[in-house]
Coordinates of C-alpha atoms in Angstrom, one line a residue:
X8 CA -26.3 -57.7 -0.4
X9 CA -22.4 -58.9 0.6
X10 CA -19.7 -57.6 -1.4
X11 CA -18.3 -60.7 -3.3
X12 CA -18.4 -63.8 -2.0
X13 CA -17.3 -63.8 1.4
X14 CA -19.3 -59.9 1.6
X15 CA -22.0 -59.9 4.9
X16 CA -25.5 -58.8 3.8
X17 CA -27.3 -56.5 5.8
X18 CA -31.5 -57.5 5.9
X19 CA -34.1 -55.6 8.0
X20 CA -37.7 -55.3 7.8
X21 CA -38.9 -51.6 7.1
X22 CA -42.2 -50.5 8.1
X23 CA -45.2 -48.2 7.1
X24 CA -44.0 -45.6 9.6
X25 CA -40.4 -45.5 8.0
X26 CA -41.9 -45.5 4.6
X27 CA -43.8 -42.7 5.1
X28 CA -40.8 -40.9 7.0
X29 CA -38.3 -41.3 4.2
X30 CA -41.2 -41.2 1.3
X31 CA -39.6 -44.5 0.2
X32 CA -37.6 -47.6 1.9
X33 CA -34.7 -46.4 3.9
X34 CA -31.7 -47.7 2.2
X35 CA -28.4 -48.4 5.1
X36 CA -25.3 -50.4 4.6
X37 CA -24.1 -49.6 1.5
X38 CA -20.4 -50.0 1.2
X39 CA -18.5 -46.6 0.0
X40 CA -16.7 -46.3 -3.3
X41 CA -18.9 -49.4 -4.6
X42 CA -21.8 -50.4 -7.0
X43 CA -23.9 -52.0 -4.3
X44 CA -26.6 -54.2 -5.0
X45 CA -29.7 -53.8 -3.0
X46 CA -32.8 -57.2 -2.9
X47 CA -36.1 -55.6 -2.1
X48 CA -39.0 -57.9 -1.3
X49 CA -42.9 -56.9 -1.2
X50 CA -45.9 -58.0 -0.8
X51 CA -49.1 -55.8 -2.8
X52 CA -52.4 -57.5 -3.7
X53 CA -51.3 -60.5 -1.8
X54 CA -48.5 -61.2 -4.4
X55 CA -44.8 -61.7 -2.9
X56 CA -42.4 -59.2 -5.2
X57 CA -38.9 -58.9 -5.5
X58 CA -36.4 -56.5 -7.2
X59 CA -32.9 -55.8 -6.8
X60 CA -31.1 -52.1 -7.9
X61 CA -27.9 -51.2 -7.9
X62 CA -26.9 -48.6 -6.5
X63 CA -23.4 -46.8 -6.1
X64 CA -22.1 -45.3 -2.9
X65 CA -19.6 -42.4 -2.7
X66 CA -16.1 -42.8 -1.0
X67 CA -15.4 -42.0 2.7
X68 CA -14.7 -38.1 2.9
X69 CA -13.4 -36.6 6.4
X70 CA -11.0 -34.4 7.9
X71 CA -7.2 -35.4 7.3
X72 CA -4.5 -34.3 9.3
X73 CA -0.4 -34.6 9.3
X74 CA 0.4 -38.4 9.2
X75 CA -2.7 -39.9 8.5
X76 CA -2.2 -43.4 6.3
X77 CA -5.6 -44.0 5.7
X78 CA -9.7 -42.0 5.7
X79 CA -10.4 -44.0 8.7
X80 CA -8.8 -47.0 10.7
X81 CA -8.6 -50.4 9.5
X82 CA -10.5 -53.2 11.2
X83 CA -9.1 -56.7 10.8
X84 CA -11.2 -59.7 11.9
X85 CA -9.1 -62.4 13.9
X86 CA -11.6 -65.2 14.6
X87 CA -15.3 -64.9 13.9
X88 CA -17.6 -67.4 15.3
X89 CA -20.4 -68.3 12.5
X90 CA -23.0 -67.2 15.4
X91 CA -21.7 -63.9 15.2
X92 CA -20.7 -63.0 12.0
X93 CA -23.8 -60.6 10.9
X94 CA -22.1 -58.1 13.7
X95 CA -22.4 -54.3 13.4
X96 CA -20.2 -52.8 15.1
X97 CA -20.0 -48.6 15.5
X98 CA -16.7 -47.0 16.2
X99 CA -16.0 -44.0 18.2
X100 CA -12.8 -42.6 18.3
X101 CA -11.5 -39.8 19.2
X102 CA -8.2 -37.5 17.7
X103 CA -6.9 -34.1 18.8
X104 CA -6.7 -32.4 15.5
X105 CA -8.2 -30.0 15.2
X106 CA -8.9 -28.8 18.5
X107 CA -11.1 -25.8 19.5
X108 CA -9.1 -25.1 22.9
X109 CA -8.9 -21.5 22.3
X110 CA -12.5 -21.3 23.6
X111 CA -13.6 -21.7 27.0
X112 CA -15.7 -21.1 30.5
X113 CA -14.2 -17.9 32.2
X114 CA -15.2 -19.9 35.3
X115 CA -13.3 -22.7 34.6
X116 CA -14.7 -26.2 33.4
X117 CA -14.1 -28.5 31.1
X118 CA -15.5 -26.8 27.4
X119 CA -12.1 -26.6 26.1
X120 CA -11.8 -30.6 26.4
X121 CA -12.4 -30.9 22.5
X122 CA -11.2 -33.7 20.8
X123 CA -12.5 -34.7 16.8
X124 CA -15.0 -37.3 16.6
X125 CA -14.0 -39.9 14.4
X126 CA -17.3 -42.1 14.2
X127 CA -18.7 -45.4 11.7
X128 CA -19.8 -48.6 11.4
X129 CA -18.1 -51.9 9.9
X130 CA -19.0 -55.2 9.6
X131 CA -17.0 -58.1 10.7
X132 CA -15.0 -58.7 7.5
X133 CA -13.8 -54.9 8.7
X134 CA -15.7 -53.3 5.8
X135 CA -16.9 -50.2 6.3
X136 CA -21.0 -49.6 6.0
X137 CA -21.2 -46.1 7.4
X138 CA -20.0 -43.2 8.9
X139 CA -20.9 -39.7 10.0
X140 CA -19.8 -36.7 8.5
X141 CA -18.0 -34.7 11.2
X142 CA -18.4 -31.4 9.7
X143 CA -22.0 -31.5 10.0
X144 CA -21.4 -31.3 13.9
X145 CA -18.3 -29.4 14.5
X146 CA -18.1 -25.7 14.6
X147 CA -14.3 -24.8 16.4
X148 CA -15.6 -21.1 16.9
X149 CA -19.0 -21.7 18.4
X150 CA -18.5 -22.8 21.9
X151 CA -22.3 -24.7 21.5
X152 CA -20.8 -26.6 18.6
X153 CA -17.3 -28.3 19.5
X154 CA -16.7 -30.9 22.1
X155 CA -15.8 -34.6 22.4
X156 CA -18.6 -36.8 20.3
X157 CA -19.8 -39.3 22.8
X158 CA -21.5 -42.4 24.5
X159 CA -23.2 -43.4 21.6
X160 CA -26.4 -45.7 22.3
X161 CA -29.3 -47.4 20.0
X162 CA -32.1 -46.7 22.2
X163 CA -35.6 -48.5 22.1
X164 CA -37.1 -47.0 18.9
X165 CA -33.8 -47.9 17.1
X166 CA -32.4 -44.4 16.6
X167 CA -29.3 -43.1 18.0
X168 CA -28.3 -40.8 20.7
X169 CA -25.1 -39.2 21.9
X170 CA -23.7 -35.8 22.9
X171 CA -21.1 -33.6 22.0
X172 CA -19.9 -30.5 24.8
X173 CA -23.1 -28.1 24.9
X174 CA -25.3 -30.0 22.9
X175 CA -26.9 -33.5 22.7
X176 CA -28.6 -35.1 19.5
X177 CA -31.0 -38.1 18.1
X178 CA -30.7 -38.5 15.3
X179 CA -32.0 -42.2 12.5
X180 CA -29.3 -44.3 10.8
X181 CA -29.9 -42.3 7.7
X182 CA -28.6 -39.0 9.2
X183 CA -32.0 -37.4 9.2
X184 CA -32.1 -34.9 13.0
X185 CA -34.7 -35.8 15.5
X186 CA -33.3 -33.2 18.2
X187 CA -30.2 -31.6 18.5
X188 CA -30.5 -29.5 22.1
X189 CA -28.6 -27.6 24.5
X190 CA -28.0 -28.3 27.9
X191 CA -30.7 -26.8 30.0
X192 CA -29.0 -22.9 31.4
X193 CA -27.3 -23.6 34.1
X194 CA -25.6 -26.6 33.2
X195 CA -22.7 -27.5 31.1
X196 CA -19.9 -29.7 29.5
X197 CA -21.8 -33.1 28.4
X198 CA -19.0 -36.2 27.7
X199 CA -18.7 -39.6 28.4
X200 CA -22.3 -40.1 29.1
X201 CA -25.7 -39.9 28.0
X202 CA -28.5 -42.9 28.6
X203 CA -32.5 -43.5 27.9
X204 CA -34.4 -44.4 30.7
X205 CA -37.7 -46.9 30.3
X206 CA -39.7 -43.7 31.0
X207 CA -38.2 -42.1 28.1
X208 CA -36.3 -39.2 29.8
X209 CA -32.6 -38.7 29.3
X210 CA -29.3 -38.9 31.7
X211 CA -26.7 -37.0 31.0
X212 CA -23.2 -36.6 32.8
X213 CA -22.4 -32.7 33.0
X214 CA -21.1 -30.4 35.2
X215 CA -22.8 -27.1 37.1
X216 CA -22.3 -23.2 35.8
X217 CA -21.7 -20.8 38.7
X218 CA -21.7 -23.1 41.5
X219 CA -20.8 -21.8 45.2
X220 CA -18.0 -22.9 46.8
X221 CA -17.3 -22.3 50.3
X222 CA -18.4 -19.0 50.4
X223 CA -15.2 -17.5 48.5
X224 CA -15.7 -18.4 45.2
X225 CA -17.8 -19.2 41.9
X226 CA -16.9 -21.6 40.0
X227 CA -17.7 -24.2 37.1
X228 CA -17.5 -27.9 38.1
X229 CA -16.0 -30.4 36.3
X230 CA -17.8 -33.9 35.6
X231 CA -19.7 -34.6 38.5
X232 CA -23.0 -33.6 37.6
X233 CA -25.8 -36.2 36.9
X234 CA -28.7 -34.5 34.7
X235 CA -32.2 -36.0 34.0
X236 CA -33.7 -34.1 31.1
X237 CA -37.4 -35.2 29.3
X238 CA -38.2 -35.3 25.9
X239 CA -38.7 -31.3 25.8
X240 CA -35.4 -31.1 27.1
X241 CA -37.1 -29.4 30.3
X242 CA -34.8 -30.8 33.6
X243 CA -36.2 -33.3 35.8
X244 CA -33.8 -33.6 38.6
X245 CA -29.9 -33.5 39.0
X246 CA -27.7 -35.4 41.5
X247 CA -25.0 -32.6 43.0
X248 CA -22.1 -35.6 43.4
X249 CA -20.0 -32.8 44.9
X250 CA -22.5 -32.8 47.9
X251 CA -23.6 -36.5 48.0
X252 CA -20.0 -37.6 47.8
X253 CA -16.4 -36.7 49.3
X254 CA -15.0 -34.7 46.3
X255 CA -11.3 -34.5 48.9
X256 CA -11.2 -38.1 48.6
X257 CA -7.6 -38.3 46.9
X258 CA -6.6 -41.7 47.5
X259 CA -6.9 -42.7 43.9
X260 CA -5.8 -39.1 42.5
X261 CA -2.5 -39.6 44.1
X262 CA -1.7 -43.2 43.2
X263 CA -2.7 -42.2 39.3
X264 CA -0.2 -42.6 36.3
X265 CA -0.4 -38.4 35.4
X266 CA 0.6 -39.5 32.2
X267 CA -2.7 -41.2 31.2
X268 CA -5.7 -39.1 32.4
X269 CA -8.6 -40.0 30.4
X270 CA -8.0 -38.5 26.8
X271 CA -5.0 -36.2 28.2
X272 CA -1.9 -38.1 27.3
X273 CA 1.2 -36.6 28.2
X274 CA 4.1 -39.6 27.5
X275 CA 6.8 -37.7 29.6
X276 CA 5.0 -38.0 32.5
X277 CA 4.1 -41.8 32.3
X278 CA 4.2 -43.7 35.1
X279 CA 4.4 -40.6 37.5
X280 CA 2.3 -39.7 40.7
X281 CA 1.5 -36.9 42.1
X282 CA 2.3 -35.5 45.5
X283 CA 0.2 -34.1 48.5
X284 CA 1.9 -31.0 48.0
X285 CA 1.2 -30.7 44.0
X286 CA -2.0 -31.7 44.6
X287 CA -2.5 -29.0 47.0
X288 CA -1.7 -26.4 44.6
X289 CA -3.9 -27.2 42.1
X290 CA -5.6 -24.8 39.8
X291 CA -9.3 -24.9 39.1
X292 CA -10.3 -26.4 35.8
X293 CA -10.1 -29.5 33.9
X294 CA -7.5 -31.1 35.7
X295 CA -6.9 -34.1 38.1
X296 CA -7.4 -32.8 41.5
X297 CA -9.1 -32.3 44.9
X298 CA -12.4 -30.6 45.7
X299 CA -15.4 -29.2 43.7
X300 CA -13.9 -27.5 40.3
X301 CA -11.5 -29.8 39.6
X302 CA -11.6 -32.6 37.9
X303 CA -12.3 -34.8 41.2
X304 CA -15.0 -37.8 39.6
X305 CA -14.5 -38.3 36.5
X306 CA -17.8 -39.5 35.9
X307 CA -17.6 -41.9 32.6
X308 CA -20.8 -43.7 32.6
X309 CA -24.5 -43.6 33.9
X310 CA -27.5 -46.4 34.5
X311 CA -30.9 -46.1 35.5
X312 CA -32.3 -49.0 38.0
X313 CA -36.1 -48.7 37.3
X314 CA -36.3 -51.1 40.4
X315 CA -36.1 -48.8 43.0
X316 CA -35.9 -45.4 40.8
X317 CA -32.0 -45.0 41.4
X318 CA -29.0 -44.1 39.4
X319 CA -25.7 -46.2 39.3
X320 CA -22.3 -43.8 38.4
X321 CA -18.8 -44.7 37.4
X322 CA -16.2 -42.3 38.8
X323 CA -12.5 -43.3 37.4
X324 CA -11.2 -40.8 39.7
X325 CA -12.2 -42.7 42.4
X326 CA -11.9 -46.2 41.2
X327 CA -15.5 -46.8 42.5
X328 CA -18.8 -48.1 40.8
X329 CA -21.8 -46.3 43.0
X330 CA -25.6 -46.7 43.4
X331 CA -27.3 -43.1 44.3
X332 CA -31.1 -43.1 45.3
X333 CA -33.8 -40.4 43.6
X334 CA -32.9 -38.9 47.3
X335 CA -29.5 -38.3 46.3
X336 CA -29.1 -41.2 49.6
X337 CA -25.9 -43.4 48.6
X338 CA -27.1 -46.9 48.6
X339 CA -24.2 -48.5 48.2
X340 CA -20.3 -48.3 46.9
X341 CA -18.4 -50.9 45.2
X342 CA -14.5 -49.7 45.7
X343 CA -11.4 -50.4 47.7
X344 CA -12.2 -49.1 51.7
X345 CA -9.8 -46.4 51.6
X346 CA -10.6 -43.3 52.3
X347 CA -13.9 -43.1 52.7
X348 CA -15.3 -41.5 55.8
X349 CA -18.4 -41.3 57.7
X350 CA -21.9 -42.4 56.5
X351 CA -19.7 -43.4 53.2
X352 CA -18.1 -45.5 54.7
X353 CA -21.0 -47.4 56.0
X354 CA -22.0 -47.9 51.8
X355 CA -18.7 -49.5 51.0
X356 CA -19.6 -53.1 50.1
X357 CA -17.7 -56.4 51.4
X358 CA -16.3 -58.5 49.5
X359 CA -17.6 -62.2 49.6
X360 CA -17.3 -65.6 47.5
X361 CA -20.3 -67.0 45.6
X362 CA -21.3 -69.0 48.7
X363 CA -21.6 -65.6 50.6
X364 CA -18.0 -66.0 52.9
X365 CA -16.5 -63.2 53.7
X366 CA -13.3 -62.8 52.0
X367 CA -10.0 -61.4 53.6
X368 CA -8.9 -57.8 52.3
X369 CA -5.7 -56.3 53.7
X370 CA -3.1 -53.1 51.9
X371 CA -5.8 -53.0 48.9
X372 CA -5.9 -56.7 47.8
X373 CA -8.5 -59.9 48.6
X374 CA -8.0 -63.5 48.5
X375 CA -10.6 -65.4 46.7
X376 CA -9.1 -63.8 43.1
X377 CA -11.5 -61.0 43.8
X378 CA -10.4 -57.5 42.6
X379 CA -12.0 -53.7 42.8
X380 CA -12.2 -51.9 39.8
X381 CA -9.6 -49.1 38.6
X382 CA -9.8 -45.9 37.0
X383 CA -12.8 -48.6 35.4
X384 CA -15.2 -46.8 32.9
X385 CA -19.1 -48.5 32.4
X386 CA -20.2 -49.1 35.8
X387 CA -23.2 -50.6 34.0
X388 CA -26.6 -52.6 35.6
X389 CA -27.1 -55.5 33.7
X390 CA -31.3 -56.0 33.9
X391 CA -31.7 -59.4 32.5
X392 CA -29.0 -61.1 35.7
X393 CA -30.7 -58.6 38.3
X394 CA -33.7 -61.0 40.0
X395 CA -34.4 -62.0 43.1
X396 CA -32.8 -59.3 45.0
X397 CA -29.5 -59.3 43.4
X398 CA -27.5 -56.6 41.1
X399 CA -25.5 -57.3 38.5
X400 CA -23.1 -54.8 37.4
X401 CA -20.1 -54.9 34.9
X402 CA -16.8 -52.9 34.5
X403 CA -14.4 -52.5 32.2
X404 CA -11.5 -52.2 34.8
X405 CA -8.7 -50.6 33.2
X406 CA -6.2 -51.0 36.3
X407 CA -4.3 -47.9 36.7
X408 CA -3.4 -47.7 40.1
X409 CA -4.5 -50.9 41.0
X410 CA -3.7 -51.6 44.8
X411 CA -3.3 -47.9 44.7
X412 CA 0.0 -47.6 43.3
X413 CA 2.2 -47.8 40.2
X414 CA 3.9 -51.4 39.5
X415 CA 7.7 -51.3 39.2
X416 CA 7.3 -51.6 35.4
X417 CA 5.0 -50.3 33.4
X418 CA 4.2 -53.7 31.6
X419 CA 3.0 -54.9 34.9
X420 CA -0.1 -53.4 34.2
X421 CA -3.3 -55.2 32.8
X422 CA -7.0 -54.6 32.2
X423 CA -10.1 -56.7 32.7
X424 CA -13.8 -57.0 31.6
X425 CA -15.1 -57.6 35.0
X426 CA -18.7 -58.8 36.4
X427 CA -20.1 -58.6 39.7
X428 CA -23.0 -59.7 41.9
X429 CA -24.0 -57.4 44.9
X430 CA -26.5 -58.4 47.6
X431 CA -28.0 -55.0 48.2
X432 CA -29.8 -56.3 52.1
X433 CA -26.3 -57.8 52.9
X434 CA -24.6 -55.1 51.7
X435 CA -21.8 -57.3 50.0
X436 CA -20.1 -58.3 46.9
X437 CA -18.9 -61.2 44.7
X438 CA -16.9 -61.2 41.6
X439 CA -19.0 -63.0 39.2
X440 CA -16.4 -63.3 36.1
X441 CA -13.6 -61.5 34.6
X442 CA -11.4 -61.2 31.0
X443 CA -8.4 -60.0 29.9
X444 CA -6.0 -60.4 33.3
X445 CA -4.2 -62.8 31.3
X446 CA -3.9 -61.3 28.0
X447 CA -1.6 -58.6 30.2
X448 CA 0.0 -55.7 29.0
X449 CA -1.0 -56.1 25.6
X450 CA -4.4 -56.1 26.1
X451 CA -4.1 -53.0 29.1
X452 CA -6.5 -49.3 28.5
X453 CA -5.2 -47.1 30.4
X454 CA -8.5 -44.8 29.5
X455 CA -11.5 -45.3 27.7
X456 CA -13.3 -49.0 27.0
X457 CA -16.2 -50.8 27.8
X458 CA -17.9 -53.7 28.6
X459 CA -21.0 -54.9 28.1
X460 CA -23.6 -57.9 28.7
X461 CA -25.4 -59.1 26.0
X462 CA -28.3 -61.2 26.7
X463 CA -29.6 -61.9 23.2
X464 CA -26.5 -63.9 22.2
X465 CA -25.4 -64.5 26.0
X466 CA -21.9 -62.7 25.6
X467 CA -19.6 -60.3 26.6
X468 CA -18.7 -57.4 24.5
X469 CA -15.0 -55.4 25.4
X470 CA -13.6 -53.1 23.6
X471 CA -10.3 -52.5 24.8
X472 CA -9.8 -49.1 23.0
X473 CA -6.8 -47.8 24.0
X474 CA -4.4 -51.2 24.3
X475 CA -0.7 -50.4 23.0
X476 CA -1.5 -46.7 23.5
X477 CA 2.1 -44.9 23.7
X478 CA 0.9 -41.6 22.8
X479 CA 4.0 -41.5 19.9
X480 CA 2.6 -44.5 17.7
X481 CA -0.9 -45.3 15.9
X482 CA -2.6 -47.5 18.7
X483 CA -3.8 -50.9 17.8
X484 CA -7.3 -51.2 19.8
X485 CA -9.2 -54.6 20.7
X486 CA -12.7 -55.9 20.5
X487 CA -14.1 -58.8 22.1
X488 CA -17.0 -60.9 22.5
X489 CA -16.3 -63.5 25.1
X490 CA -18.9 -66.7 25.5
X491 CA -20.9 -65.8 28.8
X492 CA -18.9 -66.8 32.2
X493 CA -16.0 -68.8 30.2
X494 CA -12.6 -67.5 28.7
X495 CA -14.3 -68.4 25.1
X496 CA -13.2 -66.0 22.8
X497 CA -16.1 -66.1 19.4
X498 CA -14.9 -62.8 18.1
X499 CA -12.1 -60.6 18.0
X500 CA -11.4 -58.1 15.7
X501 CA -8.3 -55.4 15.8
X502 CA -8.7 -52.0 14.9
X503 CA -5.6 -50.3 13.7
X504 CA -5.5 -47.1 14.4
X505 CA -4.6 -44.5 10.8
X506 CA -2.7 -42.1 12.8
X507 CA -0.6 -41.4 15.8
X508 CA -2.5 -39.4 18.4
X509 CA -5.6 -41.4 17.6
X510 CA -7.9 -42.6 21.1
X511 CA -10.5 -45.1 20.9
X512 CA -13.2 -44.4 23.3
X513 CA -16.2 -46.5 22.7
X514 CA -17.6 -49.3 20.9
X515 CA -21.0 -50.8 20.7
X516 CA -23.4 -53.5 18.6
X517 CA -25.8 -51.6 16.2
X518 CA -28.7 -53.8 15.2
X519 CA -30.5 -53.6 11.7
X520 CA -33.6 -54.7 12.7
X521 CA -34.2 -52.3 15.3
X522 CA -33.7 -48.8 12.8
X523 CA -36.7 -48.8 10.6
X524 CA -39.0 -51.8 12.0
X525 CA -41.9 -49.2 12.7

């Protein structure tokens, strides 16, 4: 039951399966530091029962670090729509304290990228009704047991799956493991992304151990690695992106702010580019660059397209959204036309206006108000809008070198929540909807964010995670739900952030009903 008056209840149907799992009915929800009370109702011998305990919850306990204000950042609800207000919403952020960066690859890679999960669940009154215990995860001098905690999805069966460096887990709501694997040998450094597929087999975005490079060398790649794994954690298939794709492309590289690159925040270089020549000279490892073993993709998100057994990728790095066959065959690329060469280039989609007209695209800009995506993160299919020989994908298009350069002032810059229809046969695009150009810099992500269809209330869920980030002062992150093809805002809630240094990544709706309903 709510806390108080105005407290938000929390109902789900539990079934035999669940019962028998937990040897009693899975209790979830229950607000920390509080006497909850918690309405049970039963039917035996064709009588309805009811009872109501109370039960108290223990206070938040995590990690603390130097200038933390609070155990966890404070959510505060700005508007609410009634249709929406029995919201879960899970939180996953990221700080860089502690670090385990004293361990890594000797081949390069990307295992010292290690950032502290900070990870839990609040309701839209901003109370908090759960969280996960990071210490349970993290081990800073076990290279199999540190990493960035992420992508974070409630998969059919209503459990939860993510992944964290070498490792990636299942586990229910009540904290009880279902796996907890390592990659398969060969591959390495899991972030950003890990999804289900309808045949129940996982995709994860890695990287490759030991991987040849022109003859000369042998070295570890860095995020550009697609990974199907089944249940066993046996591998499937992998896409080699290095191969399938143009990892010199540089166009984007070069016209990025090298002060914002993905969780690496470096204020004194904000706004900066970086030359040919520095580009050039490049080290291998986890940094922005040309060529396999640098950081070249930036893979962020994966989705499966059960239609025609293909994968669709988003690679910030090169501000594109792309559709790869099961015979690693590009189907198609949604991204500005520069750069791209040969049969690539062929793939690039054209840009057209919901009646199909070609729009006009010169120096990286199209009439019409269409837009490509930038440095965008969730390239995601959305299944319920993709009929009839259509694909519908959204973006969160965080904008950093939009038109493929930095504005005069920073401020200039904005992100969107950004939907698109592509005509696979035509090869074209149309830009369906977007949010957020108008909210400015005040709304901008330079990293992180999402955004997301959903179908069962018809809206469109941002998470703006990184908006106000400075990389001196706590960061005050938004989240959206915008009414379905309007500007109709139903929910927005702020998170403030309870220290400086602080990143959201990710956000996403967690459903009750789903957890125990077997």
């Amino acid at each position: 039951l709510g806390k108080g008056e105005k407290g938000i209840p929390i109902s789900y149907d539990v079934g035999p399966q669940a019962i028998n799992t937990h040897d009693g009915i899975p209790v979830f929800g229950l607000y920390p530091d509080y006497v909850n009370k918690v309405k049970v109702d039963w039917t035996e011998e064709g009588k309805k029962q009811t009872y109501t305990w109370s039960i108290y919850a223990a206070p938040v306990s995590l990690p603390s670090t130097t200038g933390q204000t609070a155990v966890l950042p404070t959510v505060e609800p700005v508007k609410v729509d009634s249709s929406l207000k029995n919201r879960l919403y899970l939180f996953n952020h990221i700080t860089g304290m502690p670090r385990a960066g004293h361990i890594m690859h000797v081949a390069g890679g990307a295992a010292n990228w290690d950032y502290t999960g900070i990870n839990w669940i609040s309701d839209t009154n901003g109370d908090v009704r759960g969280y996960m215990n990071i210490d349970k995860f993290r081990n800073q001098d076990d290279i199999t047991r540190f990493g960035s905690m992420m992508s974070f999805h409630q998969v059919n069966d209503g459990n939860l799956i993510f992944g964290q460096g070498q490792r990636y887990f299942k586990y229910d709501f009540l904290g009880r493991v279902i796996s907890d694997k390592r990659l398969p040998k060969g591959f390495i450094d899991f972030s950003h992304a890990i999804t289900e597929t309808p045949k129940g087999t996982y995709l994860l975005r890695v990287a490759k151990e030991n991987y040849p490079l022109n003859g000369k060398y042998t070295i570890n790649t860095v995020r550009d690695h697609i990974l199907e794994v089944d249940q066993n954690g046996d591998t499937v298939d992998y896409w080699d992106l290095p191969k399938i794709l143009d990892p010199y492309r540089d166009d984007v590289i070069l016209a990025m702010d090298q002060g914002a690159v993905c969780l690496s925040v470096d204020a004194e270089h904000s706004g900066q580019v970086m030359t040919k020549e520095q580009l050039a000279k490049q080290p291998f490892g986890d940094i922005a660059g040309s060529g396999p073993g640098r950081n070249w993709a930036h893979v962020n998100s994966v989705s499966y397209d059960p239609r025609d057994d293909s994968i669709i990728i988003s690679s910030r790095h090169q501000s594109a959204i792309i559709k790869i066959g099961r015979d690693k065959k590009v189907k198609w690329i949604l991204s500005d036309p520069s750069g791209w060469k040969g049969e690539l280039a062929k793939k690039v989609l054209k840009p057209v206006d919901s009646n199909g007209k070609p729009l006009t695209c010169e120096a990286h800009h199209c009439d019409g108000g269409f837009d490509w995506t930038w440095t965008q993160h969730t390239g995601w299919l959305v299944p319920s809008k993709s009929t009839g020989g259509k694909t519908v994908v959204t973006a969160f298009d965080n904008g950093d070198a939009r038109g493929m350069e930095q504005p005069a002032m920073p401020s200039m810059k904005y992100s969107r929540g950004v939907e698109y229809q592509i005509d696979e046969k035509n090869m074209t695009v149309s830009q369906m909807w977007e949010y957020g150009k108008e909210r400015g810099f005040d709304w901008y992500s330079a990293i992180t964010s999402v955004t997301e269809y959903r179908p069962e209330t018809k809206t469109m869920f941002m998470y703006s995670a990184t908006a106000g980030m400075s990389g001196t002062k706590p960061i005050v992150s938004v989240l959206d739900e915008v009414k379905d093809g309007t500007q109709d805002v139903m929910l927005e809630l702020k998170v403030h952030s309870n220290r400086a240094g602080m990143l959201g990544y990710r956000a996403l709706i967690i459903d009750p009903e789903q957890m125990f309903k077997k």
